[in-house]
mmCIF file of C-alpha atoms in Angstrom:
data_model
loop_
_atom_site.group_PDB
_atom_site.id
_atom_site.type_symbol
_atom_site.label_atom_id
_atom_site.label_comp_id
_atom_site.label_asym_id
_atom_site.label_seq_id
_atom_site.Cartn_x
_atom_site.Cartn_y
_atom_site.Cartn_z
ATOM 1 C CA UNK A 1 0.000 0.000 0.000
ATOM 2 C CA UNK A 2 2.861 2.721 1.160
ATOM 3 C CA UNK A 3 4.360 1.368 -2.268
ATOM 4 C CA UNK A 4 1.758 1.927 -4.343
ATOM 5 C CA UNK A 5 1.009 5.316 -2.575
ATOM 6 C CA UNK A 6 4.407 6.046 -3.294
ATOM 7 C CA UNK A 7 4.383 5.267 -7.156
ATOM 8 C CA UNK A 8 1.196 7.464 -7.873
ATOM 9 C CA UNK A 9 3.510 10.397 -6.225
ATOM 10 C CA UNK A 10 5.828 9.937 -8.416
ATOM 11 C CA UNK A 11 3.820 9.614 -11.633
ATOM 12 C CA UNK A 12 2.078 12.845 -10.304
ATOM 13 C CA UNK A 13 5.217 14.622 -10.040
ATOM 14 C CA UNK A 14 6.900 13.969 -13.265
ATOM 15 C CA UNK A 15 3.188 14.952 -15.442
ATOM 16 C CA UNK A 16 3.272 17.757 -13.591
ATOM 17 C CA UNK A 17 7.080 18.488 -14.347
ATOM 18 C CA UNK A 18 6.832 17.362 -17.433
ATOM 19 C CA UNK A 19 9.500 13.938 -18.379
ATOM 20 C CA UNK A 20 12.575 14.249 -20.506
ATOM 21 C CA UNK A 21 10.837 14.339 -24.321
ATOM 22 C CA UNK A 22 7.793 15.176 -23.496
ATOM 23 C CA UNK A 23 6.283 18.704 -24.343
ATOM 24 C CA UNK A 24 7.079 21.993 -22.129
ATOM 25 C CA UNK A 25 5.135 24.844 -20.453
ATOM 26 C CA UNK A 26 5.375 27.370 -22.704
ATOM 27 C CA UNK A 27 3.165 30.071 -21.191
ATOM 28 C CA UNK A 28 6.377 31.882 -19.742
ATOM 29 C CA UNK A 29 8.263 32.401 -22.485
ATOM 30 C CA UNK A 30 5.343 33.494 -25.069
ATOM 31 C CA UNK A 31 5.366 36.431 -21.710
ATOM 32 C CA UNK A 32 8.790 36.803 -22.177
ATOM 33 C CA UNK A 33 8.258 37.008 -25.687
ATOM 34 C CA UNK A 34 4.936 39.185 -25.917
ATOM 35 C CA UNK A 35 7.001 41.682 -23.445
ATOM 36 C CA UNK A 36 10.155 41.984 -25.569
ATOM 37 C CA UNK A 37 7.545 42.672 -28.966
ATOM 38 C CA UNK A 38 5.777 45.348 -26.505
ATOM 39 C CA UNK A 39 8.679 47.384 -25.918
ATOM 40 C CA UNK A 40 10.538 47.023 -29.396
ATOM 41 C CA UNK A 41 6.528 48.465 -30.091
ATOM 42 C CA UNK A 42 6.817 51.607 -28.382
ATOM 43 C CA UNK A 43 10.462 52.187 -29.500
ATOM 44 C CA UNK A 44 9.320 52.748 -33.173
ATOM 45 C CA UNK A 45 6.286 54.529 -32.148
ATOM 46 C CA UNK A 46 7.863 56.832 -29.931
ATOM 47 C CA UNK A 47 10.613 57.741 -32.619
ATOM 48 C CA UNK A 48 9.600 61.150 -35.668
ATOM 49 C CA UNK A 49 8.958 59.796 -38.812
ATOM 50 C CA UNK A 50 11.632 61.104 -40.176
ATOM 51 C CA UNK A 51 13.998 61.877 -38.033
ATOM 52 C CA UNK A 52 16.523 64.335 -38.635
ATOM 53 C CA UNK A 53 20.430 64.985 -37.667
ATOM 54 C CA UNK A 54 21.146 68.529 -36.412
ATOM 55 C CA UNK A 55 22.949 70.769 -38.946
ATOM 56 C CA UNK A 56 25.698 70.941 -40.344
ATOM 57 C CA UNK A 57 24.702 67.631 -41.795
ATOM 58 C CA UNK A 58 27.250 65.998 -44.122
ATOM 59 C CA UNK A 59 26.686 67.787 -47.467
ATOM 60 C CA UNK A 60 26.027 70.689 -45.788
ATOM 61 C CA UNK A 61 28.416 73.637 -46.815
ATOM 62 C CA UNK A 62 28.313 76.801 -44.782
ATOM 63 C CA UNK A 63 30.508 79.216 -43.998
ATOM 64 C CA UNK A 64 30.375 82.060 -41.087
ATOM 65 C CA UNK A 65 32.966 84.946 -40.433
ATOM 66 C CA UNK A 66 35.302 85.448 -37.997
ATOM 67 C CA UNK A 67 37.535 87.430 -35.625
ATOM 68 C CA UNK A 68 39.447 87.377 -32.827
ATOM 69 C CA UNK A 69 40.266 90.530 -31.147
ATOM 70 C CA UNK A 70 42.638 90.901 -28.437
ATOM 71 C CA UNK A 71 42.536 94.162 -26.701
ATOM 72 C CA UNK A 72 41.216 96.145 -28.860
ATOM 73 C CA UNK A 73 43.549 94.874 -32.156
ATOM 74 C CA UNK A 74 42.123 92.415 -34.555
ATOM 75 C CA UNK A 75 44.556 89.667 -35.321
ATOM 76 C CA UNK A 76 45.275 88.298 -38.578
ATOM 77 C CA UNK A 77 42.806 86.003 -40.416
ATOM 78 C CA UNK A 78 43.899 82.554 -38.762
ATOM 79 C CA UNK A 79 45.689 79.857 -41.291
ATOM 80 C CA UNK A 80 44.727 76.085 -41.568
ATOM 81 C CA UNK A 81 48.254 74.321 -40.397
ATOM 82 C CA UNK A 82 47.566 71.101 -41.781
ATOM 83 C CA UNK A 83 45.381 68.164 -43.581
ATOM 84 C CA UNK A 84 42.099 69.196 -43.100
ATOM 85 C CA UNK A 85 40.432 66.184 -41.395
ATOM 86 C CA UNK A 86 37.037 67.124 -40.023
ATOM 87 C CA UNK A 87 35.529 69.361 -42.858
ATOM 88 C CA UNK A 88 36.143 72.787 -40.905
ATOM 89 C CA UNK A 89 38.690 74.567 -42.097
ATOM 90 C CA UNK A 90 40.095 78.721 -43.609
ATOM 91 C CA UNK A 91 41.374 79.700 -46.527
ATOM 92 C CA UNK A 92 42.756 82.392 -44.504
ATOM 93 C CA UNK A 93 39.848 84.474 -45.707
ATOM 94 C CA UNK A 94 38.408 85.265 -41.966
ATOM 95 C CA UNK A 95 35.295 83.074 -43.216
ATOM 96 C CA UNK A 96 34.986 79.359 -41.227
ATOM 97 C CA UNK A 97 34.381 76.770 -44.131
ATOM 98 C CA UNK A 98 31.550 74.150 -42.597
ATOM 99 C CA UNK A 99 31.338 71.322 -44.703
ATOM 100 C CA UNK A 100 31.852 67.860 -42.558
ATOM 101 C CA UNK A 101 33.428 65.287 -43.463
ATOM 102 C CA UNK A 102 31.684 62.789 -40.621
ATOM 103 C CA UNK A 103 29.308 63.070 -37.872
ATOM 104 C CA UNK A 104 32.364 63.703 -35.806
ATOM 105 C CA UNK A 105 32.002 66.830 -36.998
ATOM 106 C CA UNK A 106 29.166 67.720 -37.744
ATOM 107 C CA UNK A 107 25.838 69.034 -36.235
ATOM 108 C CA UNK A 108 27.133 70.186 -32.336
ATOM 109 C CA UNK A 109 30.566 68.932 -33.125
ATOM 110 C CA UNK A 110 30.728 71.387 -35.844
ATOM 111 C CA UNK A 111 31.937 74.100 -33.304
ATOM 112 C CA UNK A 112 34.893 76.750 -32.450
ATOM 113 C CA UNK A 113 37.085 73.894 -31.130
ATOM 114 C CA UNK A 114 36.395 71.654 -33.872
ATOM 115 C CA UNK A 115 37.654 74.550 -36.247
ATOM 116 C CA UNK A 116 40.313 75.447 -33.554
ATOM 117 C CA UNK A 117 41.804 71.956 -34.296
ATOM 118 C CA UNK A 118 42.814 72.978 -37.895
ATOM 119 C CA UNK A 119 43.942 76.663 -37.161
ATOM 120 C CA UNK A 120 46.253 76.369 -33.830
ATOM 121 C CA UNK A 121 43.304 77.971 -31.204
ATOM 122 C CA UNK A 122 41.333 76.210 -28.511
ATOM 123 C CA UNK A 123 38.876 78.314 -26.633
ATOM 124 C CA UNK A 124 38.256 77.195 -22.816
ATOM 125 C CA UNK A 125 36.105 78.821 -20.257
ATOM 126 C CA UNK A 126 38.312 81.392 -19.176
ATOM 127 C CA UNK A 127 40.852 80.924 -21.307
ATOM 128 C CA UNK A 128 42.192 81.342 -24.979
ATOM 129 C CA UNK A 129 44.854 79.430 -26.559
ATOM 130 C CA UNK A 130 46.392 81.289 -30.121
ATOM 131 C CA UNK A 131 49.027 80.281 -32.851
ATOM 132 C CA UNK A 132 52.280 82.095 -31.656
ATOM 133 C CA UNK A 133 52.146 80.979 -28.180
ATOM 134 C CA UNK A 134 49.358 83.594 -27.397
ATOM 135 C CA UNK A 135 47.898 82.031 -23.663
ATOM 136 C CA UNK A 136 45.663 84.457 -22.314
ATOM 137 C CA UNK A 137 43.132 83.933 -18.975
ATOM 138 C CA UNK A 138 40.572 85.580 -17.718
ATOM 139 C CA UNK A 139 42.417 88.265 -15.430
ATOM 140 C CA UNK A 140 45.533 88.853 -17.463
ATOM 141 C CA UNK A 141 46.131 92.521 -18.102
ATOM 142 C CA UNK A 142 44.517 93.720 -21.066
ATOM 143 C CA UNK A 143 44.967 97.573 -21.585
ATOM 144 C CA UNK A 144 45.761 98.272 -17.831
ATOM 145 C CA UNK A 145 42.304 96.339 -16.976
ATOM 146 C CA UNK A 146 41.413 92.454 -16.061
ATOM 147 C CA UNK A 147 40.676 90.777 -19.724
ATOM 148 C CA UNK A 148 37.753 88.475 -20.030
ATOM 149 C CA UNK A 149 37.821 85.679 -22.543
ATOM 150 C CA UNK A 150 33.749 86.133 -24.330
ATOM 151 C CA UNK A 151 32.586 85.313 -27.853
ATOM 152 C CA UNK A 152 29.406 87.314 -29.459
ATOM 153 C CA UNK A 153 27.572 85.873 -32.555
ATOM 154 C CA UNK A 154 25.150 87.869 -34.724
ATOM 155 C CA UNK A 155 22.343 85.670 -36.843
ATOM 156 C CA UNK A 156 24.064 87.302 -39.989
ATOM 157 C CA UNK A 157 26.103 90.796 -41.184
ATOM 158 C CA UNK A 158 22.803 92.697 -41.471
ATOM 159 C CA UNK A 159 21.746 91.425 -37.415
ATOM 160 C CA UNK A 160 21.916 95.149 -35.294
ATOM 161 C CA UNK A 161 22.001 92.778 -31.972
ATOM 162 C CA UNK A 162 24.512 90.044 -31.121
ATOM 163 C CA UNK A 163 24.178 87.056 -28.120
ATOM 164 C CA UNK A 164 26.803 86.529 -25.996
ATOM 165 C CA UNK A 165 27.422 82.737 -25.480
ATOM 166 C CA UNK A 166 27.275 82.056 -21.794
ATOM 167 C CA UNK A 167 29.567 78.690 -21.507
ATOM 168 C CA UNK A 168 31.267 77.131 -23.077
ATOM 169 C CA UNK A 169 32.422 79.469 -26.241
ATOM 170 C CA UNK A 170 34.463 76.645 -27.689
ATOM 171 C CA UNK A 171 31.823 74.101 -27.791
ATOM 172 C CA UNK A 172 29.529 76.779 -29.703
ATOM 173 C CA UNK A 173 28.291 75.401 -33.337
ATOM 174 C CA UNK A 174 28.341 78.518 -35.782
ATOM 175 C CA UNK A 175 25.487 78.187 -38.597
ATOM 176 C CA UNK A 176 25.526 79.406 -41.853
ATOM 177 C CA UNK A 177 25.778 83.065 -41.951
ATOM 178 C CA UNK A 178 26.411 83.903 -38.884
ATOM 179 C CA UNK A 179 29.076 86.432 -37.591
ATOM 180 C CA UNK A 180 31.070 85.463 -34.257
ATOM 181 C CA UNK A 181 33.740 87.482 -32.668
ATOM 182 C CA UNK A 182 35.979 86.323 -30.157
ATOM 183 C CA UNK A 183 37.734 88.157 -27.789
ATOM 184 C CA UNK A 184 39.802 89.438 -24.946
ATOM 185 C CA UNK A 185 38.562 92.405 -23.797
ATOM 186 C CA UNK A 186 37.420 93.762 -20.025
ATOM 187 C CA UNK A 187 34.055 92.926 -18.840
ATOM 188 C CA UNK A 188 31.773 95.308 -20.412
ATOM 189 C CA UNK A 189 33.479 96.350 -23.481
ATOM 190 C CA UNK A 190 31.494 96.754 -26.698
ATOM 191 C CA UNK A 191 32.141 94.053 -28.766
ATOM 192 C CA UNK A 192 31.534 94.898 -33.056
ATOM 193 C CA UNK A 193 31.518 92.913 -35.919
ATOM 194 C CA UNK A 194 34.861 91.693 -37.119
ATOM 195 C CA UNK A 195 36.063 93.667 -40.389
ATOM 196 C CA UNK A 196 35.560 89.999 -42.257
ATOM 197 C CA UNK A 197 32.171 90.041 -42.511
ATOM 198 C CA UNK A 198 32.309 91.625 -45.653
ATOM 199 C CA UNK A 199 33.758 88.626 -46.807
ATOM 200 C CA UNK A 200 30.297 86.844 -46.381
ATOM 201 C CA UNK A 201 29.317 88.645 -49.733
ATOM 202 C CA UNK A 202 30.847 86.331 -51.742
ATOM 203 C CA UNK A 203 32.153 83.288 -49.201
ATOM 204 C CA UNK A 204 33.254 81.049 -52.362
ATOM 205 C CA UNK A 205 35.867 83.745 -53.154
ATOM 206 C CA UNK A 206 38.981 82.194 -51.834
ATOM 207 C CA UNK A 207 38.339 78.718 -52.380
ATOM 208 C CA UNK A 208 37.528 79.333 -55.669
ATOM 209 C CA UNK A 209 40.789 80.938 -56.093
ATOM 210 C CA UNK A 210 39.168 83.999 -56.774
ATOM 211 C CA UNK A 211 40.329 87.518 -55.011
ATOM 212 C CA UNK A 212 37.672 88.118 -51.504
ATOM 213 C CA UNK A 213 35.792 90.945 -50.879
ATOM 214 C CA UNK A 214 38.288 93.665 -49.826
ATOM 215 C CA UNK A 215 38.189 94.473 -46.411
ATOM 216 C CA UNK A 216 40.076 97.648 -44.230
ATOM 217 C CA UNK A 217 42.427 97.048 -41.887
ATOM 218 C CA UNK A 218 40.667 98.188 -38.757
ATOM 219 C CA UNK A 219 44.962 98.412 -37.174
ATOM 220 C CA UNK A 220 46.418 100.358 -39.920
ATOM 221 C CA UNK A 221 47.931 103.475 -38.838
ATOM 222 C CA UNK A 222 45.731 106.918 -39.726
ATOM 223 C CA UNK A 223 48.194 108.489 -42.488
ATOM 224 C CA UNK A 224 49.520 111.941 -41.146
ATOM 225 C CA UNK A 225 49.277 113.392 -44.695
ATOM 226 C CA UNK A 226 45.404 112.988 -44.852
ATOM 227 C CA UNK A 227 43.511 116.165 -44.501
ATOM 228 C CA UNK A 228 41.283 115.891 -42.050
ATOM 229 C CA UNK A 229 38.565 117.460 -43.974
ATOM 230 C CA UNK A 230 39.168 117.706 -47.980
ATOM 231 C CA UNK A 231 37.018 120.191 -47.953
ATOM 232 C CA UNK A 232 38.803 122.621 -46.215
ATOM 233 C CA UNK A 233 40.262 125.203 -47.727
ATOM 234 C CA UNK A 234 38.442 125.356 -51.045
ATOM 235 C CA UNK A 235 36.007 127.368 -52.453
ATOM 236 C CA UNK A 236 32.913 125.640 -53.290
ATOM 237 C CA UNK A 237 32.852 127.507 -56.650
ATOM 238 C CA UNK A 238 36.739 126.872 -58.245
ATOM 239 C CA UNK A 239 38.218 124.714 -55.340
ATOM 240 C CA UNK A 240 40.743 127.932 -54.994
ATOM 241 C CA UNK A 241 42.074 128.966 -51.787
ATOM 242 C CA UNK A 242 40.669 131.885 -50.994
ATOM 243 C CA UNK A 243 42.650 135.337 -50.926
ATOM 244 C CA UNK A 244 44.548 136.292 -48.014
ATOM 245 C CA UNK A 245 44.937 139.579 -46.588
ATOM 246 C CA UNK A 246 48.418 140.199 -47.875
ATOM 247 C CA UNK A 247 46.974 139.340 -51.446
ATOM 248 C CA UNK A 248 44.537 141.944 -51.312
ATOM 249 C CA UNK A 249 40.639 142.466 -51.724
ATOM 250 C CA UNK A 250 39.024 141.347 -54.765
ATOM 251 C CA UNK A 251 37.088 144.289 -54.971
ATOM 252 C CA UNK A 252 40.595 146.227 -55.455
ATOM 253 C CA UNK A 253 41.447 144.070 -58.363
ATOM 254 C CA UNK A 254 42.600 145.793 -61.358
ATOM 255 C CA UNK A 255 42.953 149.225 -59.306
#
């Protein structure tokens, strides 16, 4: 009888377990399964239909001008100092060529450090790196005042307001058109447009091997043989001096 009893257990047991062969439960993994197909579900539902990289995308090509002005003096147009890799590079027009070469960078890797890599400069918070050895930080003299490293963009040349860009200048993405001018001045100065803008009239120029838009040189010296008014002097009729006194009264002439 305890035998017997015994045996049923067993034989219980192993159709409940299911024996070696035989066919499983599958009700857990069609859960497993059903949960997995849920979720990859609301993964493509949750996604745009057409989702979009942020610009500059590759095949994108933009340019934006730019300066860099250190205490007052604009510096030279920076100079590409090797292979271009990345797609951002100068023709040593003052104009920043965006055209990337991967997504490394492009979109918010398309920025002022990016470009820096190509041209010798690396902008920091607080800090500005040049070609030449130039290593200025916030605090340095500057003009007998505390410089501050800061970087203003303007939407395009025609813009009448700038932005500052709170943090992080280097990591800043120009876009196309836009005017950006970096620089080293105390807190507070009024920062312009750099004298390269005008080179956004015809951006192609340079790379086209064509001469760019003329720009002045906002450091030449005044020339101390300029009148300071060509005006002056002249009479508005002949552009003769006028008589003196020693030369006598016109009304006396021929007396």
């Amino acid at each position: 009888m305890g035998r017997a009893s015994s045996s049923k257990k067993v034989a219980k047991a192993a159709r409940t377990a299911g024996r070696p062969g035989e066919s499983k439960n599958i009700v857990w993994p069609v859960a497993i399964g059903a949960v997995v197909l849920l979720g990859v579900l609301l993964v493509v539902v949750s996604r745009p239909d057409n989702p979009e990289p942020v610009a500059p995308r590759l095949g994108d090509h933009w340019h934006a001008a730019y300066g860099v002005n250190v205490c007052g003096d604009w510096m030279p147009p920076l100079q590409d100092q090797g292979q271009d890799a990345s797609g951002l590079h100068t023709h040593g027009d003052g104009l920043i060529h965006l055209h990337p070469f991967s997504t490394r960078s492009s979109g918010h890797n398309a920025n002022l450090n990016t470009f820096g890599e190509i041209v010798g400069m690396e902008i920091g918070d607080g800090s500005l790196s040049l070609p030449g050895g130039i290593e200025l930080e916030d605090g340095d003299d500057c003009n007998g005042e505390p410089g501050v490293v800061q970087v203003m963009v303007w939407d395009n040349p025609a813009a009448t307001e700038g932005r500052r860009v709170p943090a992080d200048p280097g990591g800043y993405a120009p876009q196309d058109d836009e005017v950006v001018t970096i620089a080293f001045l105390p807190e507070g100065a009024g920062l312009e447009m750099p004298p390269t803008v005008a080179r956004l009239a015809d951006p192609l120029a340079a790379e086209e091997g064509r001469e760019p838009v003329p720009i002045d040189d906002p450091n030449a010296p005044d020339d101390p043989n300029a009148p300071e008014d060509p005006e002056a002097g002249t009479s508005p009729e002949d552009g003769e001096a006028p008589l003196t006194d020693d030369e006598g009264d016109p009304a006396d002439a021929g007396q």
